[in-house]
Amino acid sequence: MTDNKFDVIIIGGGPGGYVCAIRAAQLGLKVACVEKRGALGGTCLNVGCIPSKALLESSHQYENAQHNFAEQGIEVSGLKVNFGKMMERKNKVVKQLTGGIEMLFKKNKITYIKGAGEIISTNKVKVGNDEYSAKKIVIATGSDVAHLPGIEIDEEVIVSSTGALELKEIPKKMVVIGAGVIGLELGSVYRRLGAEVTAIEFLDRITPGMDNGLTKDFQKSLEKQGIKFKLGTKVTGAEKTKSGVKLTMEAAKGGNSETMEADVVLVCVGRKAYTENLGLDKVGVKTTERGLVETNANWQTNVPNIYAIGDVIKGPMLAHKAEEEGVAVAEVLAGQHGHVNYNAIPGVIYTHPEVASVGKTEEELKEAGIEYNVGKFSFMANGRALANGDAEGYAKILADKKTDEVLGIHIIGPHAGDLIAECTMAIEFGASSEDIARTCHAHPTISEVVKEAALAVEKRALHS
Ligand code: FAD
Ligand code: NAI
């Protein structure tokens, strides 16, 4: 029989949980991680970040071959999509990565307990018929799809992101409900593969929370690619028909209802904390009105030896945020001072162009009454972007008017998701725009856009 006493039991093997397990083991703690889905890696590796990025990459390659190769003198004929094969590749990538985490668990001597964990007392977790005890418990159970009242997801024609990653064929007409991150990423995948995609959004803008000016340019770019938007619109029902789905909707502010037909409807109106059958009531762990597990600045719940991290607590539902918290909480449990700088958590949307940001938006700075300078530089003036034939977008740096400290960076354009790493480091180190401007960036690289945007803060960009 396996030993059933641990220093830490982590419930949930997603980016929050598995990273916490590895860090805690590195620090010498005896660790177990309970996961019920049959594979490690959580939402992110199994039905989130990784499969969606695999399909985004495949569909982007197809789009390039269709529309951008000819300009570079590459002629292709007989181009077609083998959707089955594309899905197979995606599944292979997922399997490779989730298997890799099992290997990491073995390497770090972490006990992987397969099954659903229930907290039965402040230091005991039950999995099936077995009970395990631990000095500390970490809840890392993540999130699940938020549903819309009256719309039943069958994962075939009315799908969540999970079903959208497993479609059997490319729909002719797809409606996404919610023009947020999932809607735009997976909407882009199927638009590139030939579907007519309409995004219906309750608010009068897409991607709420993102820098407003950039959002407008982002929407224009997606419209140019063929995605249609119906903003300020509320979906009130979805009825399955012989040929697909009939949606009923009305203006968000009220008004006449209208209908729309689609082969597939993707419901992506956010995600909610997942704490089902976890036993929180039994041990008295407090949750918020929205169902998130409440924690203090050390990720500790109101029950002193129970902690929580990742999507199940407040903050952006992002894999890297969960990972940072996983590391920090492991360090706290080992008696160290784990820390997460929530102002330096980047957000990326992996469409084309990519969108990435870190720090404050212009709206947030205005609301806080902070005066700032703006430096903006276009990819059109970047040699490498032009040489690559991929020069849409710009980088925008917001720096404190008095101190020049970088407060926010927002990028729309090629490789924005990679460029934001340098920007996040700038914010983490409290850099000024001058610091970025005086840092040598290799030529010709896309990264020079960030340097030039920093120079533009003091109106001294060299190439515009
Ligand atoms: P999860 O990854 O949800 O892991 C929690 C795990 O706990 C799950 O595997 C679940 O099975 C398990 N579990 C739950 N209850 C129990 C229990 N009682 N016992 C045992 N196990 C349990 N984020 C990004 O940063 N970048 C992206 O590109 C990105 N793309 C995404 C695309 C999609 C389609 C989706 C849906 C999400 C995406 N996300 C992305 C968000 C990202 O997946 C999450 O923020 C991240 O997975 C959260 O990590 P977590 O460890 O908190 O929870
Ligand atoms: P989201 O919060 O990004 O977007 C949901 C959208 O739906 C919002 O624009 C919202 O206004 C809209 N909405 C809500 N109710 C509606 C209604 N009744 N009718 C029409 N629109 C409505 O949530 P999404 O896209 O579901 O993603 C869930 C989470 O997954 C996000 O928090 C995100 O952080 C994470 N994710 C991250 C990715 C990344 O980092 N690249 C990729 C995909 C998901």
XYZ file of C-alpha atoms and ligand atoms in Angstrom:
561
model
C 0.000 0.000 0.000
C 1.286 3.489 -0.839
C 2.171 5.754 2.009
C -0.768 8.040 2.716
C 0.802 10.789 4.818
C 2.131 13.890 3.096
C 3.391 17.367 3.851
C 1.185 18.750 1.070
C -1.711 17.354 -0.936
C -2.606 19.404 -3.981
C -6.048 18.853 -5.482
C -5.945 19.479 -9.225
C -3.125 18.766 -11.675
C -3.428 21.844 -13.921
C -0.750 24.545 -14.372
C -1.423 25.796 -10.840
C -1.427 22.379 -9.180
C 1.313 20.558 -11.063
C 3.733 23.491 -10.865
C 3.007 23.853 -7.142
C 3.719 20.125 -6.734
C 7.059 20.363 -8.538
C 8.204 23.455 -6.625
C 7.130 21.993 -3.272
C 9.035 18.790 -4.057
C 12.097 20.809 -5.080
C 11.955 22.425 -1.639
C 12.027 19.031 0.051
C 8.367 18.577 0.904
C 6.623 15.230 0.549
C 3.952 15.932 -2.055
C 0.889 14.262 -3.558
C -1.234 15.651 -6.388
C -4.786 14.422 -6.965
C -6.204 14.685 -10.482
C -9.475 13.281 -11.716
C -9.406 13.798 -15.497
C -7.092 10.857 -16.186
C -4.267 13.106 -17.394
C -2.158 15.830 -15.828
C -1.981 19.361 -17.213
C -5.507 20.537 -16.393
C -7.679 22.623 -18.659
C -4.610 24.260 -20.172
C -2.884 21.224 -21.614
C -5.915 19.030 -22.245
C -8.709 21.296 -23.470
C -7.347 24.848 -23.375
C -4.116 26.663 -24.199
C -2.276 23.865 -25.955
C -4.916 22.288 -28.233
C -6.218 25.740 -29.185
C -2.701 26.946 -30.040
C -2.048 23.788 -32.097
C -5.166 24.513 -34.183
C -4.352 28.221 -34.384
C -0.920 27.359 -35.780
C -2.229 24.802 -38.315
C -4.992 27.095 -39.527
C -2.528 30.020 -39.719
C -0.199 27.965 -41.902
C -3.133 27.131 -44.172
C -4.180 30.776 -44.352
C -0.625 31.793 -45.227
C -0.353 29.157 -47.926
C -3.711 30.309 -49.343
C -3.224 34.055 -49.249
C 0.372 35.054 -48.539
C 2.671 32.567 -50.273
C 2.002 33.852 -53.806
C 3.275 37.341 -52.940
C 6.581 35.784 -51.903
C 6.831 33.905 -55.183
C 5.734 30.557 -53.848
C 3.043 28.946 -55.931
C 0.994 26.120 -54.526
C -1.741 24.178 -56.208
C -4.150 21.583 -54.924
C -4.027 23.066 -51.416
C -6.626 21.533 -49.149
C -7.290 20.883 -45.497
C -7.187 17.396 -44.022
C -9.154 18.285 -40.907
C -8.853 14.806 -39.396
C -5.093 14.942 -39.648
C -5.002 18.465 -38.208
C -6.989 17.242 -35.194
C -4.751 14.172 -34.872
C -1.647 16.374 -34.711
C -3.300 18.508 -32.043
C -4.123 15.380 -29.999
C -0.551 14.144 -30.352
C 0.869 17.411 -29.022
C -1.519 17.268 -26.048
C -0.552 13.669 -25.287
C 3.146 14.403 -25.496
C 2.880 17.313 -23.083
C 0.570 15.683 -20.532
C 2.794 12.581 -20.562
C 5.776 14.883 -20.015
C 4.272 16.138 -16.773
C 3.853 12.577 -15.499
C 7.564 12.129 -16.148
C 8.320 15.331 -14.226
C 6.253 13.974 -11.322
C 8.301 10.775 -11.307
C 11.552 12.718 -11.505
C 10.526 14.864 -8.519
C 9.122 11.889 -6.558
C 5.619 13.372 -6.434
C 2.816 10.892 -5.734
C 0.186 11.145 -8.467
C -3.193 10.066 -7.114
C -5.740 9.424 -9.864
C -9.329 10.231 -8.965
C -11.587 12.943 -7.558
C -10.385 14.411 -4.288
C -12.780 15.423 -1.546
C -11.628 17.338 1.529
C -13.168 15.459 4.455
C -11.433 17.275 7.288
C -8.958 20.133 7.578
C -6.067 17.763 6.914
C -7.623 14.787 5.129
C -8.483 14.170 1.488
C -10.563 11.221 0.314
C -10.062 9.770 -3.152
C -12.375 6.837 -3.918
C -12.213 4.631 -0.847
C -8.777 5.820 0.228
C -7.986 8.538 2.707
C -4.804 10.596 2.663
C -3.599 13.051 5.279
C -1.456 16.146 4.892
C -0.179 19.019 6.970
C -1.362 21.397 4.239
C -3.891 21.108 1.422
C -3.797 23.238 -1.736
C -6.977 23.640 -3.782
C -6.055 23.984 -7.459
C -9.253 22.703 -9.032
C -9.426 25.390 -11.722
C -12.471 26.454 -13.649
C -15.229 25.183 -15.878
C -17.327 26.572 -18.713
C -19.937 29.190 -17.712
C -23.355 28.382 -19.168
C -26.045 30.698 -20.469
C -29.509 30.174 -19.034
C -31.763 28.321 -21.460
C -28.918 27.220 -23.741
C -27.977 23.601 -23.355
C -24.471 22.670 -24.451
C -24.445 19.231 -26.144
C -20.785 19.523 -27.310
C -21.881 18.606 -30.857
C -23.803 21.514 -32.346
C -24.004 23.770 -29.303
C -20.468 23.548 -28.002
C -18.184 24.987 -25.377
C -14.490 25.466 -26.162
C -14.015 21.779 -25.323
C -16.439 20.672 -28.042
C -15.083 23.275 -30.464
C -11.655 21.626 -30.128
C -13.164 18.260 -31.065
C -15.504 19.059 -33.984
C -15.831 16.247 -36.526
C -16.002 18.618 -39.472
C -15.492 22.264 -40.311
C -18.826 24.058 -39.951
C -20.086 26.187 -42.832
C -21.611 28.711 -40.490
C -20.460 29.198 -36.936
C -21.760 31.623 -34.334
C -19.684 32.389 -31.269
C -21.533 33.820 -28.292
C -19.088 36.147 -26.511
C -16.366 38.119 -28.323
C -13.775 37.382 -25.640
C -10.536 35.453 -25.857
C -11.953 32.024 -26.656
C -14.482 33.343 -29.176
C -11.834 35.257 -31.111
C -9.166 32.539 -31.017
C -11.415 29.616 -31.939
C -13.517 31.852 -34.210
C -10.262 32.657 -36.056
C -9.401 28.954 -36.389
C -12.695 28.064 -38.077
C -12.842 31.277 -40.152
C -9.404 30.430 -41.566
C -10.572 26.905 -42.320
C -13.519 28.260 -44.313
C -16.407 28.791 -41.897
C -18.512 31.932 -41.989
C -18.068 33.202 -38.432
C -20.246 35.691 -36.557
C -19.425 36.762 -33.003
C -22.317 37.981 -30.887
C -21.260 40.128 -27.945
C -23.394 41.507 -25.135
C -21.225 44.592 -24.599
C -20.639 47.310 -27.191
C -16.971 46.323 -27.541
C -14.954 43.138 -27.913
C -12.404 41.804 -25.357
C -13.542 43.816 -22.329
C -10.724 44.904 -20.032
C -8.215 45.362 -22.835
C -6.877 48.781 -23.869
C -9.808 50.363 -25.682
C -7.978 51.969 -28.604
C -6.166 48.759 -29.363
C -9.409 46.785 -29.122
C -10.969 48.938 -31.849
C -8.024 48.304 -34.187
C -8.153 44.616 -33.300
C -11.830 44.406 -34.235
C -11.198 46.177 -37.567
C -8.435 43.707 -38.349
C -10.625 40.696 -37.584
C -13.463 42.174 -39.654
C -11.081 42.590 -42.579
C -10.330 38.886 -42.262
C -14.050 38.123 -42.513
C -15.278 37.685 -38.934
C -18.607 39.483 -38.475
C -19.534 41.125 -35.183
C -22.889 41.822 -33.623
C -22.121 43.964 -30.587
C -24.572 45.101 -27.916
C -26.603 41.983 -28.550
C -27.990 39.459 -26.103
C -28.669 35.873 -27.119
C -31.939 34.815 -25.530
C -32.279 31.250 -26.793
C -30.812 28.501 -28.944
C -32.950 25.786 -30.405
C -31.598 22.722 -32.149
C -33.065 22.190 -35.614
C -32.634 19.442 -38.237
C -29.846 21.379 -39.910
C -28.160 22.982 -36.920
C -29.168 25.659 -34.440
C -31.586 28.574 -34.507
C -30.526 31.425 -32.243
C -32.825 34.094 -30.891
C -31.325 37.396 -29.864
C -32.198 40.986 -29.056
C -30.400 44.268 -28.459
C -28.739 44.223 -25.043
C -30.692 47.350 -24.121
C -33.953 45.625 -25.119
C -35.877 45.723 -28.371
C -37.215 43.477 -31.090
C -35.872 39.971 -31.191
C -34.263 38.494 -34.286
C -33.052 35.037 -35.269
C -29.934 33.584 -36.854
C -29.146 30.075 -38.098
C -25.816 28.296 -37.684
C -24.352 24.798 -38.054
C -22.405 25.166 -34.829
C -22.776 27.590 -31.942
C -19.828 28.121 -29.602
C -20.805 29.359 -26.155
C -17.828 31.242 -24.667
C -19.126 33.771 -22.170
C -16.485 33.175 -19.523
C -15.552 30.473 -17.046
C -16.462 29.845 -13.434
C -14.500 28.488 -10.490
C -14.790 24.717 -10.165
C -15.387 23.425 -6.641
C -17.994 20.735 -7.233
C -17.959 17.863 -4.711
C -14.768 19.193 -3.182
C -16.188 19.205 0.351
C -15.666 22.931 0.971
C -18.913 23.175 2.962
C -17.862 20.329 5.241
C -14.641 22.007 6.294
C -16.039 25.543 6.152
C -13.842 27.013 3.393
C -15.399 30.339 2.417
C -16.250 31.202 -1.190
C -17.245 34.533 -2.738
C -20.655 35.317 -4.242
C -19.230 34.285 -7.612
C -18.107 30.937 -6.221
C -14.376 31.731 -6.086
C -12.426 30.376 -3.119
C -11.534 33.288 -0.843
C -7.851 33.673 0.039
C -5.614 36.178 1.804
C -2.370 37.636 0.394
C -0.604 34.322 1.117
C -3.205 32.251 -0.792
C -4.476 30.913 2.510
C -8.211 30.307 2.900
C -10.103 31.031 6.130
C -9.155 27.461 7.175
C -5.493 28.022 8.098
C -3.928 24.886 6.602
C -5.954 24.994 3.374
C -4.635 27.158 0.523
C -5.952 27.877 -2.984
C -4.427 29.011 -6.294
C -5.199 29.453 -9.995
C -8.549 29.847 -11.733
C -10.434 28.842 -8.588
C -9.415 32.116 -6.852
C -9.683 35.761 -7.933
C -7.632 37.271 -10.741
C -7.228 36.601 -14.446
C -7.929 33.014 -15.474
C -4.562 32.446 -17.103
C -2.223 29.475 -17.008
C 0.880 31.540 -16.198
C -0.928 33.348 -13.365
C -1.838 29.931 -11.920
C 1.786 28.793 -12.315
C 3.169 31.859 -10.538
C 0.768 31.259 -7.672
C 1.718 27.574 -7.620
C 5.387 28.452 -7.152
C 4.652 31.169 -4.596
C 2.382 29.026 -2.432
C 4.874 26.136 -2.454
C 7.511 28.582 -1.212
C 5.186 29.884 1.499
C 4.483 26.298 2.596
C 8.229 25.647 2.784
C 8.667 28.658 5.061
C 9.879 31.027 2.351
C 8.350 34.274 1.084
C 6.530 33.443 -2.137
C 5.373 36.486 -4.063
C 3.366 37.271 -7.217
C 3.404 40.713 -8.850
C -0.161 40.897 -10.181
C 0.672 44.078 -12.061
C 3.135 42.143 -14.180
C 0.932 39.341 -15.496
C 0.842 39.548 -19.284
C -2.259 38.733 -21.312
C -2.020 37.417 -24.865
C -4.614 36.671 -27.524
C -3.129 34.271 -30.059
C -5.037 35.475 -33.111
C -3.325 37.015 -36.109
C -2.318 39.723 -35.488
C -1.546 38.692 -31.936
C -2.543 41.002 -29.138
C -0.566 41.265 -25.923
C -0.536 43.574 -22.974
C 0.908 44.028 -19.529
C 0.367 46.614 -16.808
C -2.216 49.360 -16.956
C -4.452 50.398 -19.844
C -4.995 54.057 -20.757
C -8.510 53.821 -19.295
C -7.158 52.565 -15.965
C -4.539 55.329 -15.785
C -7.119 58.015 -16.580
C -9.454 56.633 -13.949
C -6.656 56.645 -11.372
C -5.764 60.233 -12.340
C -2.192 59.272 -13.292
C -0.616 61.452 -15.966
C 1.289 59.541 -18.610
C 3.138 59.862 -21.895
C 2.425 57.591 -24.858
C 5.019 56.188 -27.236
C 3.699 54.335 -30.265
C 5.554 52.630 -33.075
C 4.159 50.816 -36.079
C 5.304 47.431 -37.382
C 5.092 48.996 -40.874
C 8.319 50.884 -40.042
C 10.115 47.748 -38.844
C 12.448 46.209 -41.386
C 12.073 42.636 -40.245
C 8.282 42.800 -40.161
C 8.283 44.118 -43.729
C 10.800 41.500 -44.841
C 8.536 38.875 -43.299
C 5.515 40.309 -45.105
C 3.773 40.558 -41.750
C 3.691 44.190 -40.647
C 0.217 44.963 -39.351
C -0.107 46.646 -35.948
C 1.895 48.650 -33.443
C 3.346 48.733 -29.937
C 2.206 51.349 -27.447
C 4.104 52.204 -24.277
C 2.525 54.172 -21.451
C 5.035 55.810 -19.116
C 4.522 57.974 -16.049
C 4.707 61.652 -17.051
C 6.839 62.614 -14.048
C 9.058 59.587 -13.401
C 9.057 57.913 -16.851
C 8.340 54.541 -15.182
C 6.708 52.147 -17.640
C 3.118 51.631 -16.508
C 1.630 49.638 -19.357
C 2.570 48.158 -22.725
C 0.035 47.113 -25.345
C 0.981 45.462 -28.603
C -1.011 44.338 -31.601
C 1.059 42.706 -34.283
C 3.268 39.763 -35.211
C 4.821 37.908 -32.262
C 3.200 40.291 -29.770
C 2.949 37.365 -27.341
C 6.724 36.927 -27.394
C 7.535 40.646 -27.372
C 5.495 41.096 -24.206
C 8.087 39.086 -22.206
C 10.581 41.939 -22.450
C 7.838 44.406 -21.521
C 6.795 42.322 -18.510
C 10.385 42.247 -17.337
C 10.525 46.044 -17.702
C 7.499 46.402 -15.454
C 8.807 43.778 -13.017
C 12.098 45.692 -12.691
C 10.369 49.076 -12.491
C 12.103 50.186 -15.699
C 11.642 53.593 -17.300
C 10.914 53.990 -21.008
C 14.461 55.409 -21.210
C 15.796 52.045 -19.927
C 14.099 50.190 -22.793
C 15.085 52.878 -25.295
C 18.754 52.613 -24.308
C 18.817 48.810 -24.419
C 20.413 47.486 -27.596
C 17.949 45.392 -29.594
C 19.289 43.124 -32.345
C 18.702 44.204 -35.917
C 16.722 43.217 -37.852
C 14.248 41.890 -35.333
C 10.608 42.498 -34.591
C 11.681 43.463 -31.048
C 13.014 46.784 -32.351
C 9.365 47.901 -32.390
C 9.421 47.898 -28.566
C 12.641 49.926 -28.462
C 11.276 52.441 -30.966
C 7.984 52.735 -29.043
C 10.083 53.493 -25.941
C 12.030 56.141 -27.890
C 8.685 57.534 -29.078
C 7.661 58.215 -25.458
C 10.130 61.141 -25.578
C 9.245 61.810 -29.240
C 12.611 60.596 -30.503
C 11.828 57.421 -32.430
C 14.533 56.955 -35.049
C 12.567 55.288 -37.817
C 9.314 57.240 -37.969
P -7.076 23.881 -14.425
O -6.132 23.924 -15.526
O -8.524 23.993 -14.742
O -6.796 22.519 -13.646
C -7.585 22.083 -12.595
C -7.593 20.579 -12.605
O -8.219 20.146 -11.409
C -8.387 19.959 -13.733
O -7.579 19.097 -14.485
C -9.517 19.192 -13.039
O -9.799 17.958 -13.659
C -8.927 18.962 -11.668
N -9.920 18.810 -10.616
C -10.988 19.598 -10.344
N -11.637 19.156 -9.243
C -10.949 18.065 -8.825
C -11.113 17.176 -7.736
N -12.093 17.337 -6.838
N -10.236 16.160 -7.593
C -9.220 15.991 -8.500
N -9.014 16.809 -9.528
C -9.868 17.840 -9.687
N -4.560 30.519 -20.449
C -3.418 31.071 -20.880
O -2.658 31.592 -20.052
N -3.064 31.043 -22.193
C -3.856 30.488 -23.141
O -3.517 30.485 -24.312
C -5.086 29.911 -22.723
N -5.892 29.331 -23.624
C -7.051 28.764 -23.200
C -7.893 28.207 -24.153
C -9.084 27.623 -23.771
C -9.985 27.020 -24.811
C -9.439 27.595 -22.386
C -10.714 26.937 -21.952
C -8.610 28.153 -21.427
C -7.412 28.754 -21.836
N -6.559 29.355 -20.918
C -5.402 29.938 -21.350
C -6.859 29.385 -19.483
C -6.061 28.289 -18.751
O -6.379 27.044 -19.300
C -6.377 28.316 -17.275
O -6.185 29.618 -16.760
C -5.495 27.358 -16.502
O -5.639 26.045 -16.980
C -5.814 27.406 -15.012
O -5.014 26.513 -14.316
P -5.496 25.836 -12.967
O -4.401 24.932 -12.566
O -5.948 26.876 -12.030
O -6.801 25.003 -13.338
P -13.992 36.108 -21.723
O -14.307 36.629 -20.399
O -12.687 36.385 -22.358
O -15.074 36.603 -22.776
C -16.435 36.380 -22.607
C -17.176 37.388 -23.446
O -18.537 37.017 -23.438
C -17.095 38.801 -22.882
O -16.746 39.675 -23.929
C -18.489 39.046 -22.353
O -18.873 40.394 -22.417
C -19.311 38.198 -23.285
N -20.613 37.783 -22.773
C -20.940 37.443 -21.510
N -22.256 37.100 -21.447
C -22.747 37.212 -22.708
C -24.014 36.985 -23.309
N -25.038 36.567 -22.586
N -24.160 37.192 -24.633
C -23.104 37.628 -25.389
N -21.875 37.852 -24.872
C -21.705 37.651 -23.562
O -14.274 34.534 -21.604
P -13.948 33.324 -22.579
O -13.607 33.807 -23.943
O -15.054 32.371 -22.391
O -12.637 32.731 -21.933
C -12.661 32.216 -20.586
C -11.349 32.403 -19.910
O -10.352 31.594 -20.492
C -10.876 33.836 -19.974
O -10.915 34.342 -18.655
C -9.484 33.791 -20.447
O -8.634 34.393 -19.520
C -9.139 32.303 -20.568
N -8.549 32.124 -21.893
C -7.327 32.689 -22.131
C -6.764 32.598 -23.363
C -5.469 33.262 -23.604
O -4.810 33.661 -22.651
N -5.021 33.409 -24.840
C -7.387 31.880 -24.475
C -8.691 31.371 -24.123
C -9.209 31.477 -22.871
